[in-house]
Amino acid sequence: MSSRLHGRGALFDAEPAGLVPRLVGVRPHELRAVEPQECASQEELPLLVLSGGRGMGKTAVLQETFSAYQVTRPGRQLRHTPLALIDCEQEAFARPRPEQAPEAWSPVSQALLMLAEQLGERVKHAGEVVFPRLMAGLVAVAASGWRDADAERIRRELSRILLLNEGGAGITGLAGRWAGRVVSKVIAATSGQAPFVAAAIEATLESVTEGFAGRRRQKSSTWYRTYPNAGGNAQRGLILLSQHFRAGSPSREHAERRLVRALLADLTEAYTGLGSRLRRLGRPLILLDNAHTGPGPGLMEAVLRDRAEGFADEVAFVVAVRGPDHPVLHGAPRLELAEVARRTDWRPDTSPASRALVVPLPRLSADDTLHIVGAVCETAGTPAELPRATHRLTGGNPLGIDLLAEAARQHPQRADSLGRLLVTPLAGERGPGEARPVYSALLEKLVPGDRLEELTVLAAAHDLESAVALADARLPADFGSAGVRTLQARLAAEGLPSVPGHFAGDPFVRTLLLLRLHDGQDGHGKWREVHETLIAHYSPDGDADSPGDPAQARHRLHHELCLGDTSGAVAHLRDTFSTLDARIWLDTLCFLAAAPYFHAHDEDGRDFDRPDDRRAATALDHAGTRQPAPEGTDPVLHQRVRRLLHAAWQLSDPLVLPDERVCERMRFELLQLCDLREEGGALLWQAAQEWPRDARAGRPLRTPKDETDDPDGEA
């Protein structure tokens, strides 16, 4: 397993074999078979589906799987078993090339061609696989788009398809000769009265029959006899296949299923066909990335339906889908990654979806983060707290951990602050001369790119109502509440969690979006506009000085803190300290302290001209940070509440490494406040024990569960 691909051993372990080696039958990175007692059942294999949101490492897993089953030699690469990897999101599957006819092309047909080309490459000690059935089917499909084509284009497309049936590296000119014969007949058909598609199919079948005497290479001339309504005639079957494909859905889906079955039949024959001279240890392995889009759903559904209907094959599939579910996989069995490490308790029923096995990729652990950051920053001299802070910020998101570790390696002088790292240009991520901030590189891969601007604004919202208020005030008029709801549903479908109190539920993604909002303009104009809109939204009748509903009041104060105005929050906490229930008061403190903070501002919200963290300076009561208490208030309580708010605000910030001095200050202030309350004092005392530990460990501050003393707490 790759040194940077941690937390996925259940998939790749060699001793004992992980899930992927058990499915393939060969141990990764070596030409050695998995022991029979470890191997997956020979009767039927599950179609393995790795699910998860953006950045969870699905692509990295597939790339590691791909590299695990090929051997690199000077000037060439050999596979341990037939192997193919495609990304279903790539441009090749978005639309046909300009010269291709849409009725003769689909994402599935294009994917089958690309898969077969990879699967047909030479395998160590075994040679190539040929695809006569698939070749004939693809010729039949392509032929319907050739009527207005020139001879050179027909020859070019034919040569690529016919190469699927070449069986040796030395037969380099055979496909060209086949193409020449078929082109001659096709050109004749275009200028005469002969059925056009029939002429291409007839020429193809004749060329295959003449080109090879072996029965295995001539399977295409007989296999399509069983196509529905073909009447035992292979040519008739291929004509019907072409017609169904050209007719579009649902007829096209029927034809595509037959083409997928042709690919699997050709692969299976390389293992089970009579007279096969190939020595093969592992099963063929097909890897589909982003299989929720492009040709992915069609390929998955065809395989699952055929397996459910009894069409067996010898192919191992590992596919990755974005989000927690997909309609094709509705009702599929699900197992956690840890549950498949040593055995696979997979039992299909009669439904097609049951032939899949969905394994969600979990977030990485704190130990995984420690190892990744340590491996990347081994000689960079980064702070010891960096791995823990990285895990706290990313929540174990593999992409986030990787890019932050790389940024710390490139800029170790900035690694004392994750906020500084995120705005640091990351060299090499896009090639020379195209360095961009780390947060931009992350957002490109973690959120839908076509809705990045809208998400940047809506990330500050707490719920649907506040999101609609932002959309009405700060987004184009045609977006509105319908756009908000559509985007909310899309995020959920892609696996971004829905969390009460936040429109963007994932804390890591939300932090990146808010950083982009803050960093986007000189003077932070858009940042101010968004938070001023929300302050007005949570102000009764637009009056920010009116107390209003307590829940609305704390939301309003939260956004005032975002703009650097702490006076309202301090006054609210000071004035309600003796009247509010202690639990509600601590909840309010935690909520206010969660306000995002990217650097210091002065009282008017402008950038402060000093680099230090004003929250820490205020919490520690440094010179120049104290402000006089308003007349008529308790000055001691005012200063304690002010210091406590700034300490909790700094320690709640996922972009800041924990400061031991601030932890101790928070503990001290909570203990002092504990003595000022008879009721609720135990809860304040418990918070004084738990919050510093949570802050040091990178856990969010939470109100203690009950008001009982913690016997294991710090003294």
XYZ file of C-alpha atoms in Angstrom:
715
model
C 0.000 0.000 0.000
C 1.181 3.549 -0.740
C 2.942 5.194 2.192
C 0.436 8.081 2.008
C -2.691 5.934 1.626
C -3.376 5.292 5.288
C -6.523 3.929 6.889
C -7.376 1.676 3.921
C -5.573 -1.514 4.926
C -8.817 -3.481 4.924
C -8.770 -3.088 1.138
C -5.077 -3.616 0.372
C -3.442 -5.746 3.038
C -1.453 -8.646 1.619
C -1.062 -10.766 4.775
C -3.798 -11.755 5.363
C -5.376 -10.661 2.102
C -7.613 -7.588 2.154
C -10.867 -7.302 0.253
C -9.446 -6.307 -3.147
C -6.844 -9.122 -3.267
C -9.554 -11.593 -2.271
C -11.735 -10.443 -5.169
C -8.897 -10.402 -7.717
C -7.244 -13.585 -6.447
C -3.737 -12.081 -6.560
C -1.876 -10.289 -3.780
C -1.069 -6.625 -4.494
C 2.325 -5.727 -5.951
C 3.324 -9.366 -6.455
C 2.532 -12.240 -8.794
C 1.313 -14.549 -6.037
C -2.147 -16.010 -5.728
C -4.361 -15.534 -2.697
C -4.806 -18.739 -0.726
C -8.024 -20.547 -1.701
C -9.442 -20.365 1.817
C -9.005 -16.569 1.792
C -10.300 -15.979 -1.720
C -13.800 -14.770 -2.468
C -16.344 -17.382 -3.528
C -15.831 -18.723 -7.039
C -19.593 -18.817 -7.566
C -20.230 -15.077 -7.738
C -18.380 -11.865 -6.940
C -19.929 -8.698 -5.540
C -19.548 -5.543 -7.544
C -17.585 -3.566 -4.966
C -18.764 0.041 -4.606
C -16.672 2.507 -2.616
C -18.881 5.422 -1.603
C -18.185 8.761 0.036
C -18.172 12.503 -0.404
C -15.644 14.602 -2.251
C -12.087 14.378 -1.002
C -12.570 11.068 0.819
C -9.856 9.331 -1.185
C -11.911 7.237 -3.601
C -9.740 8.188 -6.574
C -6.567 7.536 -4.575
C -7.841 4.051 -3.690
C -8.543 3.210 -7.335
C -5.184 4.526 -8.469
C -3.458 2.488 -5.772
C -5.402 -0.591 -6.894
C -4.362 0.036 -10.487
C -0.679 0.359 -9.616
C -0.856 -2.687 -7.330
C -1.542 -4.997 -10.280
C 0.991 -3.876 -12.830
C 4.767 -4.198 -13.046
C 6.866 -1.324 -14.331
C 9.807 -2.280 -16.496
C 12.173 0.002 -18.434
C 10.192 1.247 -21.388
C 7.014 -0.718 -20.684
C 4.487 -1.851 -18.114
C 3.132 -5.357 -17.696
C 0.009 -6.318 -15.808
C -0.390 -9.134 -13.319
C -3.944 -9.577 -14.614
C -6.121 -7.861 -17.264
C -6.657 -4.387 -15.866
C -8.495 -1.177 -16.781
C -9.256 2.135 -15.082
C -11.474 4.915 -16.418
C -12.817 8.109 -14.876
C -16.483 8.403 -15.818
C -16.309 12.196 -15.386
C -13.670 12.731 -18.046
C -14.443 14.785 -21.136
C -14.360 11.769 -23.471
C -17.738 10.660 -22.050
C -19.453 14.045 -22.121
C -20.261 14.158 -25.830
C -19.208 12.575 -29.141
C -16.400 14.100 -31.142
C -17.550 16.644 -33.753
C -17.203 14.128 -36.594
C -19.168 11.400 -34.783
C -22.905 10.957 -35.267
C -24.812 11.201 -31.926
C -27.084 8.300 -32.858
C -24.028 6.013 -33.162
C -22.332 7.035 -29.905
C -23.049 6.899 -26.189
C -20.983 7.229 -23.014
C -21.371 3.482 -22.436
C -20.162 2.474 -25.906
C -17.195 4.832 -25.587
C -16.377 3.413 -22.148
C -16.524 -0.172 -23.424
C -14.076 0.646 -26.203
C -11.644 2.284 -23.781
C -11.968 -0.521 -21.233
C -11.322 -3.207 -23.834
C -8.265 -1.371 -25.148
C -6.751 -1.402 -21.656
C -7.864 -4.926 -20.801
C -6.299 -6.202 -24.011
C -2.792 -5.105 -23.067
C -0.231 -7.808 -22.468
C -0.310 -9.629 -19.128
C 2.856 -11.036 -17.590
C 3.214 -14.758 -18.427
C -0.205 -14.777 -20.089
C -0.417 -12.605 -23.207
C -3.361 -10.526 -24.381
C -7.113 -10.935 -24.247
C -9.078 -10.480 -27.479
C -12.637 -9.162 -27.803
C -14.322 -10.592 -30.907
C -17.877 -10.285 -29.567
C -17.477 -6.711 -28.407
C -15.625 -5.794 -31.591
C -18.501 -6.951 -33.808
C -21.083 -5.167 -31.657
C -19.183 -1.883 -31.687
C -18.774 -2.066 -35.468
C -22.529 -2.545 -35.826
C -23.198 0.476 -33.623
C -20.607 2.702 -35.318
C -21.736 1.773 -38.824
C -25.035 3.620 -38.463
C -23.073 6.882 -38.225
C -20.935 6.370 -41.325
C -23.363 7.096 -44.162
C -22.095 10.630 -44.711
C -18.528 9.939 -43.616
C -15.454 9.970 -45.816
C -13.462 6.798 -46.399
C -10.534 7.908 -44.247
C -12.714 8.526 -41.200
C -14.406 5.136 -41.602
C -11.016 3.457 -41.937
C -9.723 5.256 -38.829
C -12.696 4.345 -36.621
C -12.771 0.780 -37.922
C -9.091 0.230 -37.314
C -9.444 1.218 -33.670
C -12.384 -1.125 -33.106
C -10.931 -4.048 -35.074
C -7.717 -3.893 -33.071
C -9.750 -5.317 -30.176
C -9.604 -8.679 -31.943
C -5.858 -8.711 -32.639
C -4.209 -11.367 -30.550
C -0.490 -10.659 -30.726
C 1.859 -7.721 -30.735
C 3.353 -8.825 -34.040
C 0.127 -8.703 -36.077
C 0.287 -4.954 -36.521
C -1.132 -4.722 -40.044
C -4.082 -7.076 -39.744
C -6.553 -4.509 -38.462
C -5.620 -2.219 -41.331
C -6.343 -4.966 -43.893
C -9.665 -5.729 -42.211
C -10.537 -2.066 -42.247
C -9.717 -1.845 -45.935
C -12.109 -4.667 -46.789
C -14.923 -3.256 -44.667
C -14.395 0.272 -46.020
C -14.704 -1.001 -49.580
C -18.072 -2.585 -48.857
C -19.307 0.415 -46.883
C -18.367 2.841 -49.665
C -20.107 0.625 -52.165
C -23.211 0.588 -49.995
C -23.327 4.375 -49.731
C -23.363 4.730 -53.518
C -25.659 1.813 -54.242
C -28.891 0.252 -53.099
C -27.501 -2.247 -50.571
C -28.549 -1.849 -46.919
C -25.827 0.306 -45.442
C -25.425 -1.112 -41.909
C -25.920 -4.662 -43.157
C -23.021 -4.208 -45.575
C -20.670 -3.115 -42.790
C -21.729 -5.988 -40.521
C -21.444 -8.569 -43.285
C -17.974 -7.342 -44.219
C -16.868 -7.424 -40.595
C -18.102 -10.967 -39.990
C -16.515 -12.174 -43.222
C -13.206 -10.507 -42.371
C -13.099 -12.108 -38.938
C -13.870 -15.516 -40.383
C -11.198 -15.168 -43.053
C -8.630 -13.593 -40.742
C -8.463 -16.421 -38.201
C -9.123 -20.119 -38.435
C -9.399 -20.566 -34.655
C -12.938 -20.967 -33.288
C -12.313 -18.667 -30.348
C -11.508 -15.729 -32.649
C -14.659 -16.365 -34.692
C -17.080 -16.227 -31.765
C -18.485 -12.944 -33.022
C -19.855 -14.702 -36.081
C -22.084 -16.911 -33.921
C -22.626 -15.184 -30.556
C -25.213 -12.683 -31.807
C -27.450 -15.471 -33.119
C -29.173 -15.469 -29.715
C -30.038 -11.785 -29.834
C -33.847 -11.435 -29.379
C -35.706 -11.912 -32.683
C -32.491 -12.721 -34.548
C -33.845 -16.142 -35.535
C -30.434 -17.780 -35.120
C -28.815 -15.414 -37.622
C -25.796 -13.496 -36.248
C -25.960 -10.831 -38.939
C -29.635 -10.254 -38.202
C -28.813 -10.012 -34.486
C -26.181 -7.337 -35.095
C -28.551 -5.350 -37.331
C -31.174 -5.399 -34.565
C -28.528 -4.350 -32.049
C -27.628 -1.391 -34.261
C -31.276 -0.406 -34.697
C -31.975 -0.554 -30.976
C -28.911 1.530 -30.213
C -29.837 4.124 -32.814
C -33.431 4.351 -31.490
C -32.310 5.802 -28.146
C -33.686 5.022 -24.677
C -34.988 2.582 -23.608
C -34.039 0.539 -26.670
C -30.473 1.854 -26.480
C -30.161 0.642 -22.876
C -31.134 -2.834 -24.055
C -28.436 -2.731 -26.740
C -25.857 -1.394 -24.285
C -26.568 -4.257 -21.910
C -25.771 -6.673 -24.723
C -22.501 -4.872 -25.437
C -21.508 -5.039 -21.774
C -22.344 -8.741 -21.781
C -20.128 -9.147 -24.862
C -17.180 -7.578 -23.042
C -17.661 -9.851 -20.031
C -18.119 -12.930 -22.221
C -14.857 -12.215 -24.041
C -13.038 -11.759 -20.725
C -14.540 -14.865 -19.190
C -13.583 -17.003 -22.183
C -9.934 -16.085 -21.672
C -10.226 -17.979 -18.375
C -12.735 -20.732 -19.086
C -12.786 -21.250 -22.860
C -11.799 -24.653 -24.202
C -8.288 -24.732 -25.603
C -7.212 -21.509 -23.956
C -3.420 -21.379 -23.733
C -3.396 -18.466 -21.303
C -2.012 -18.994 -17.821
C -3.858 -16.613 -15.540
C -3.667 -16.268 -11.789
C -5.953 -13.302 -11.147
C -9.378 -12.308 -12.328
C -9.736 -9.393 -14.770
C -10.088 -6.143 -12.819
C -12.212 -3.188 -13.960
C -11.986 0.083 -12.017
C -14.560 2.839 -12.535
C -13.994 6.207 -10.888
C -16.913 8.645 -10.453
C -19.290 5.909 -11.524
C -22.300 7.970 -10.427
C -22.053 9.905 -13.681
C -21.342 9.448 -17.406
C -21.242 5.769 -18.407
C -21.020 4.608 -14.788
C -24.720 4.010 -14.004
C -25.297 2.214 -17.314
C -22.280 -0.053 -16.824
C -23.191 -0.870 -13.220
C -26.831 -1.570 -14.004
C -25.962 -3.836 -16.942
C -23.552 -5.924 -14.864
C -25.889 -6.165 -11.865
C -28.939 -7.102 -13.948
C -27.077 -9.759 -15.901
C -25.649 -11.308 -12.750
C -29.101 -11.326 -11.152
C -30.464 -13.095 -14.259
C -27.799 -15.784 -14.105
C -25.234 -14.530 -16.634
C -22.069 -15.374 -14.752
C -18.729 -13.717 -15.399
C -15.198 -13.844 -14.015
C -14.580 -10.116 -13.639
C -13.777 -8.180 -10.456
C -15.292 -4.683 -10.399
C -14.264 -1.911 -8.019
C -16.176 1.316 -8.588
C -16.311 4.627 -6.750
C -19.466 6.739 -6.429
C -19.900 10.172 -4.900
C -22.396 10.485 -2.093
C -24.078 7.950 0.153
C -26.323 6.335 -2.455
C -27.287 6.056 -6.109
C -30.600 4.853 -7.625
C -28.852 1.883 -9.286
C -27.615 0.801 -5.840
C -30.847 1.336 -3.925
C -31.202 -1.579 -1.506
C -27.649 -2.862 -2.026
C -25.967 -4.538 0.976
C -23.677 -2.248 2.968
C -20.724 -3.079 5.172
C -18.296 -0.825 7.000
C -14.664 -0.940 5.904
C -13.569 -2.652 9.124
C -16.137 -5.417 8.510
C -14.551 -6.536 5.226
C -10.932 -6.668 6.364
C -10.737 -10.429 6.901
C -14.005 -11.825 5.556
C -16.921 -10.649 3.485
C -20.364 -11.557 4.791
C -22.074 -10.796 1.496
C -25.203 -12.676 0.493
C -27.135 -11.517 -2.600
C -30.859 -12.018 -3.032
C -32.872 -11.901 -6.233
C -32.652 -8.141 -6.875
C -29.984 -6.677 -9.178
C -28.828 -4.180 -6.535
C -28.080 -7.007 -4.107
C -25.249 -8.078 -6.436
C -23.351 -4.968 -5.312
C -21.559 -4.451 -2.019
C -21.366 -0.831 -0.867
C -18.470 0.031 1.446
C -18.386 3.692 2.596
C -14.853 5.044 2.917
C -14.485 6.407 6.458
C -12.651 9.518 7.516
C -9.065 9.041 8.580
C -8.193 8.772 12.253
C -5.960 11.079 14.268
C -3.230 8.424 14.073
C -3.537 8.279 10.276
C -3.208 12.062 10.165
C -0.134 11.896 12.385
C 1.545 9.402 10.041
C 0.657 11.308 6.861
C 1.830 14.684 8.139
C 4.925 13.078 9.631
C 5.853 11.372 6.363
C 5.419 14.539 4.283
C 6.981 16.976 6.756
C 9.685 14.677 8.097
C 12.498 17.186 7.645
C 10.513 20.432 7.564
C 10.706 21.246 11.275
C 6.962 21.842 11.667
C 5.271 22.280 15.074
C 4.485 19.118 17.032
C 0.834 20.220 17.323
C 0.364 20.382 13.525
C -0.984 16.806 12.987
C -3.550 17.167 15.760
C -4.645 20.602 14.535
C -4.818 19.308 10.951
C -7.074 16.463 12.016
C -9.293 18.842 13.967
C -9.701 21.172 10.980
C -10.191 18.533 8.288
C -12.188 16.066 10.363
C -10.094 13.306 8.772
C -10.723 14.339 5.149
C -7.826 12.675 3.250
C -7.533 15.364 0.578
C -7.413 18.114 3.170
C -4.745 16.301 5.179
C -2.601 15.699 2.093
C -2.688 19.279 0.809
C -2.167 20.869 4.226
C 0.785 18.566 4.878
C 2.285 19.487 1.511
C 1.750 23.192 2.205
C 3.496 22.811 5.576
C 6.395 21.061 3.857
C 6.751 23.867 1.335
C 6.261 26.653 3.883
C 7.331 25.402 7.338
C 7.605 28.983 8.610
C 3.813 29.292 8.232
C 2.928 25.967 9.843
C 2.277 27.579 13.224
C -1.126 28.655 11.871
C -3.442 26.660 9.643
C -5.064 29.942 8.623
C -1.745 31.137 7.209
C -1.184 27.802 5.472
C -4.581 27.913 3.774
C -3.868 31.254 2.102
C -0.351 30.197 1.088
C 0.222 29.500 -2.644
C 0.751 25.783 -3.198
C 3.490 25.175 -5.767
C 3.310 22.178 -8.093
C -0.389 21.496 -7.560
C -1.192 22.816 -11.049
C 2.257 22.883 -12.545
C 4.931 25.598 -12.776
C 3.737 29.172 -12.595
C 0.186 28.327 -11.519
C 0.470 28.318 -7.729
C -2.740 29.301 -5.936
C -3.906 29.381 -2.318
C -4.379 26.029 -0.642
C -8.018 26.794 0.150
C -8.738 27.376 -3.573
C -7.156 24.052 -4.512
C -9.263 22.302 -1.877
C -12.550 23.956 -2.800
C -12.082 23.049 -6.457
C -12.293 19.390 -5.451
C -14.595 19.513 -2.423
C -17.633 21.430 -3.749
C -19.498 21.648 -7.077
C -17.465 24.064 -9.182
C -20.485 25.454 -11.008
C -22.000 26.643 -7.696
C -18.882 27.854 -5.900
C -19.921 31.526 -5.912
C -23.362 30.771 -4.474
C -21.959 28.409 -1.854
C -19.410 31.008 -0.792
C -22.231 33.394 0.105
C -24.596 30.799 1.593
C -21.909 29.241 3.805
C -22.595 31.960 6.383
C -26.265 30.923 6.677
C -27.606 28.830 9.536
C -30.769 27.396 8.000
C -33.005 27.544 4.957
C -34.652 30.801 6.046
C -31.377 32.684 6.531
C -29.997 31.173 3.316
C -33.009 32.486 1.388
C -32.475 35.920 2.972
C -28.876 35.896 1.743
C -29.919 34.688 -1.706
C -32.509 37.469 -2.019
C -30.021 40.131 -0.964
C -26.684 38.964 -2.366
C -27.286 36.544 -5.257
C -28.813 36.997 -8.732
C -32.579 37.440 -8.755
C -33.179 34.192 -10.640
C -31.547 32.087 -7.900
C -33.998 32.680 -5.051
C -35.441 30.106 -2.677
C -35.751 27.482 -5.428
C -32.018 27.745 -6.098
C -31.279 27.448 -2.388
C -33.391 24.301 -2.044
C -31.912 22.756 -5.184
C -28.376 23.405 -3.987
C -29.180 22.047 -0.540
C -30.491 18.814 -2.085
C -27.441 18.550 -4.326
C -25.051 18.849 -1.401
C -26.907 16.095 0.430
C -26.817 13.851 -2.648
C -23.060 14.341 -2.903
C -22.506 13.259 0.675
C -21.988 16.607 2.402
C -23.657 16.151 5.792
C -26.739 18.059 6.833
C -26.144 19.598 10.269
C -28.727 21.627 12.198
C -27.636 25.235 12.509
C -25.551 25.365 9.327
C -26.440 25.513 5.636
C -23.017 24.008 4.785
C -22.934 21.100 7.203
C -19.347 19.929 6.852
C -17.218 22.097 9.192
C -14.100 21.803 7.026
C -15.866 22.796 3.815
C -17.688 25.600 5.621
C -14.409 26.994 6.967
C -12.888 26.987 3.472
C -15.916 28.709 1.957
C -15.951 31.402 4.642
C -12.225 31.932 4.161
C -12.860 32.423 0.437
C -15.643 34.896 1.262
C -13.303 36.842 3.557
C -10.284 36.658 1.253
C -12.114 37.485 -1.945
C -12.008 41.293 -2.002
C -9.706 44.054 -0.807
C -11.276 45.546 2.282
C -13.391 42.406 2.677
C -16.429 44.186 1.274
C -18.364 41.034 0.404
C -17.616 39.553 3.814
C -19.095 42.631 5.491
C -22.140 42.698 3.202
C -23.028 39.071 3.921
C -22.772 39.423 7.690
C -24.567 42.756 7.735
C -27.400 41.084 5.818
C -27.616 38.365 8.462
C -27.417 40.896 11.316
C -30.424 42.648 9.797
C -32.174 39.295 9.260
C -31.830 38.408 12.950
C -32.763 41.921 14.188
C -36.456 42.379 15.100
C -37.976 44.883 12.692
C -34.463 45.696 11.530
C -33.503 47.157 14.920
C -30.152 45.680 15.977
C -30.422 47.339 19.426
C -33.676 45.594 20.319
C -33.199 42.453 22.428
C -35.856 40.463 20.581
C -36.020 36.670 20.733
C -33.038 35.137 22.623
C -32.249 32.697 19.804
C -32.304 35.489 17.245
C -30.242 37.690 19.541
C -27.387 35.230 19.805
C -27.385 34.709 16.025
C -27.163 38.469 15.560
C -24.293 38.718 18.067
C -22.520 35.819 16.325
C -22.405 37.804 13.078
C -21.351 40.969 14.888
C -18.380 38.986 16.173
C -17.617 37.957 12.591
C -17.137 41.660 11.844
C -14.877 42.155 14.867
C -17.486 43.890 17.054
C -17.318 42.199 20.475
C -19.189 44.749 22.555
C -22.656 43.289 22.058
C -21.567 39.726 22.813
C -19.709 40.752 25.977
C -22.675 42.816 27.187
C -25.130 39.975 26.552
C -23.029 37.385 28.392
C -22.348 39.813 31.252
C -25.954 40.881 31.720
C -27.411 37.371 31.506
C -24.796 35.631 33.656
C -26.914 35.810 36.813
C -30.334 35.395 35.178
C -29.945 32.693 32.534
C -29.798 29.010 33.361
C -26.101 28.062 33.517
C -26.491 25.495 30.751
C -28.142 28.003 28.406
C -25.474 30.587 29.269
C -22.656 28.163 28.418
C -24.461 27.099 25.237
C -24.654 30.752 24.210
C -20.958 31.241 24.967
C -20.028 28.234 22.799
C -22.258 29.435 19.974
C -20.784 32.925 19.998
C -17.223 31.598 20.272
C -17.748 29.571 17.075
C -17.802 32.784 15.007
C -15.142 32.583 12.248
C -12.061 34.758 12.681
C -9.343 35.105 10.070
C -7.266 37.967 11.466
C -7.633 40.987 13.702
C -9.858 43.968 12.884
C -10.138 47.320 14.586
C -13.368 48.600 16.130
C -14.638 49.681 12.719
C -14.029 46.258 11.198
C -10.951 47.269 9.212
C -7.864 45.038 9.072
C -5.740 45.493 12.148
C -2.190 46.443 11.257
C -0.535 44.016 13.697
C 0.018 40.323 12.954
C -0.808 38.956 16.431
C -4.086 37.306 17.384
C -6.079 39.973 19.216
C -8.229 37.322 20.865
C -5.276 35.738 22.654
C -3.935 39.150 23.671
C -7.329 40.132 25.114
C -7.798 36.796 26.882
C -4.381 37.167 28.507
C -5.125 40.794 29.479
C -2.110 42.181 27.674
C -1.401 45.884 27.805
C -3.530 47.872 25.413
C -6.350 45.337 25.190
C -8.423 46.216 28.266
C -11.502 48.395 27.793
C -13.328 50.173 30.631
C -16.611 48.614 31.742
C -19.733 50.591 30.844
C -21.076 52.805 33.595
C -23.443 51.031 35.946
C -22.031 47.522 35.363
C -19.859 45.311 37.544
C -16.341 46.048 36.223
C -14.846 42.787 37.550
C -17.562 40.640 35.982
C -17.305 42.616 32.746
C -13.567 41.979 32.428
C -13.871 38.282 33.366
C -16.604 37.689 30.790
C -14.636 39.619 28.170
C -11.472 37.594 28.775
C -13.418 34.314 28.821
C -15.200 35.080 25.529
C -11.930 35.877 23.777
C -10.249 32.760 25.197
C -13.118 30.503 24.091
C -13.228 32.275 20.708
C -9.540 31.631 20.097
C -9.613 28.019 21.318
C -12.720 27.238 19.235
C -10.954 28.361 16.067
C -9.993 25.321 13.939
C -7.367 27.420 12.128
C -5.290 28.103 15.242
C -2.986 25.705 17.072
C -3.977 25.389 20.759
C -2.260 27.951 23.000
C -1.470 26.541 26.455
C -1.553 29.986 28.071
C -5.020 30.657 26.707
C -6.218 27.225 27.873
C -5.092 28.030 31.395
C -6.707 31.475 31.252
C -10.031 29.959 30.166
C -9.860 27.460 33.013
C -9.044 30.198 35.531
C -11.883 32.491 34.424
C -14.452 29.678 34.528
C -13.370 28.773 38.057
C -13.680 32.401 39.145
C -17.167 32.647 37.652
C -18.093 29.386 39.359
C -17.767 31.118 42.739
C -20.231 33.825 41.691
C -23.176 31.444 41.220
C -24.835 29.182 43.735
C -27.019 27.455 41.169
C -25.095 26.253 38.149
C -21.724 26.563 39.801
C -21.089 22.829 39.427
C -21.681 23.072 35.679
C -19.240 25.971 35.382
C -16.693 24.036 37.438
C -17.105 21.004 35.180
C -16.612 23.164 32.094
C -13.396 24.481 33.668
C -12.127 20.893 33.828
C -13.305 19.681 30.415
C -12.844 22.640 28.084
C -9.056 22.981 28.406
C -8.679 19.230 27.771
C -10.980 19.434 24.772
C -9.114 22.429 23.376
C -5.732 20.730 23.740
C -7.092 17.580 22.065
C -8.648 19.523 19.180
C -12.230 18.804 20.192
C -14.953 21.483 19.973
C -16.109 23.104 23.197
C -19.416 21.690 24.378
C -21.556 22.320 27.449
C -21.007 19.434 29.904
C -23.712 16.773 29.868
C -24.739 17.219 33.507
C -23.924 19.317 36.537
C -22.169 16.582 38.509
C -18.562 16.992 39.503
C -15.984 15.242 37.367
C -13.904 13.079 39.728
C -11.249 12.623 37.064
C -11.025 16.306 36.221
C -7.984 18.445 36.649
C -7.583 20.130 39.994
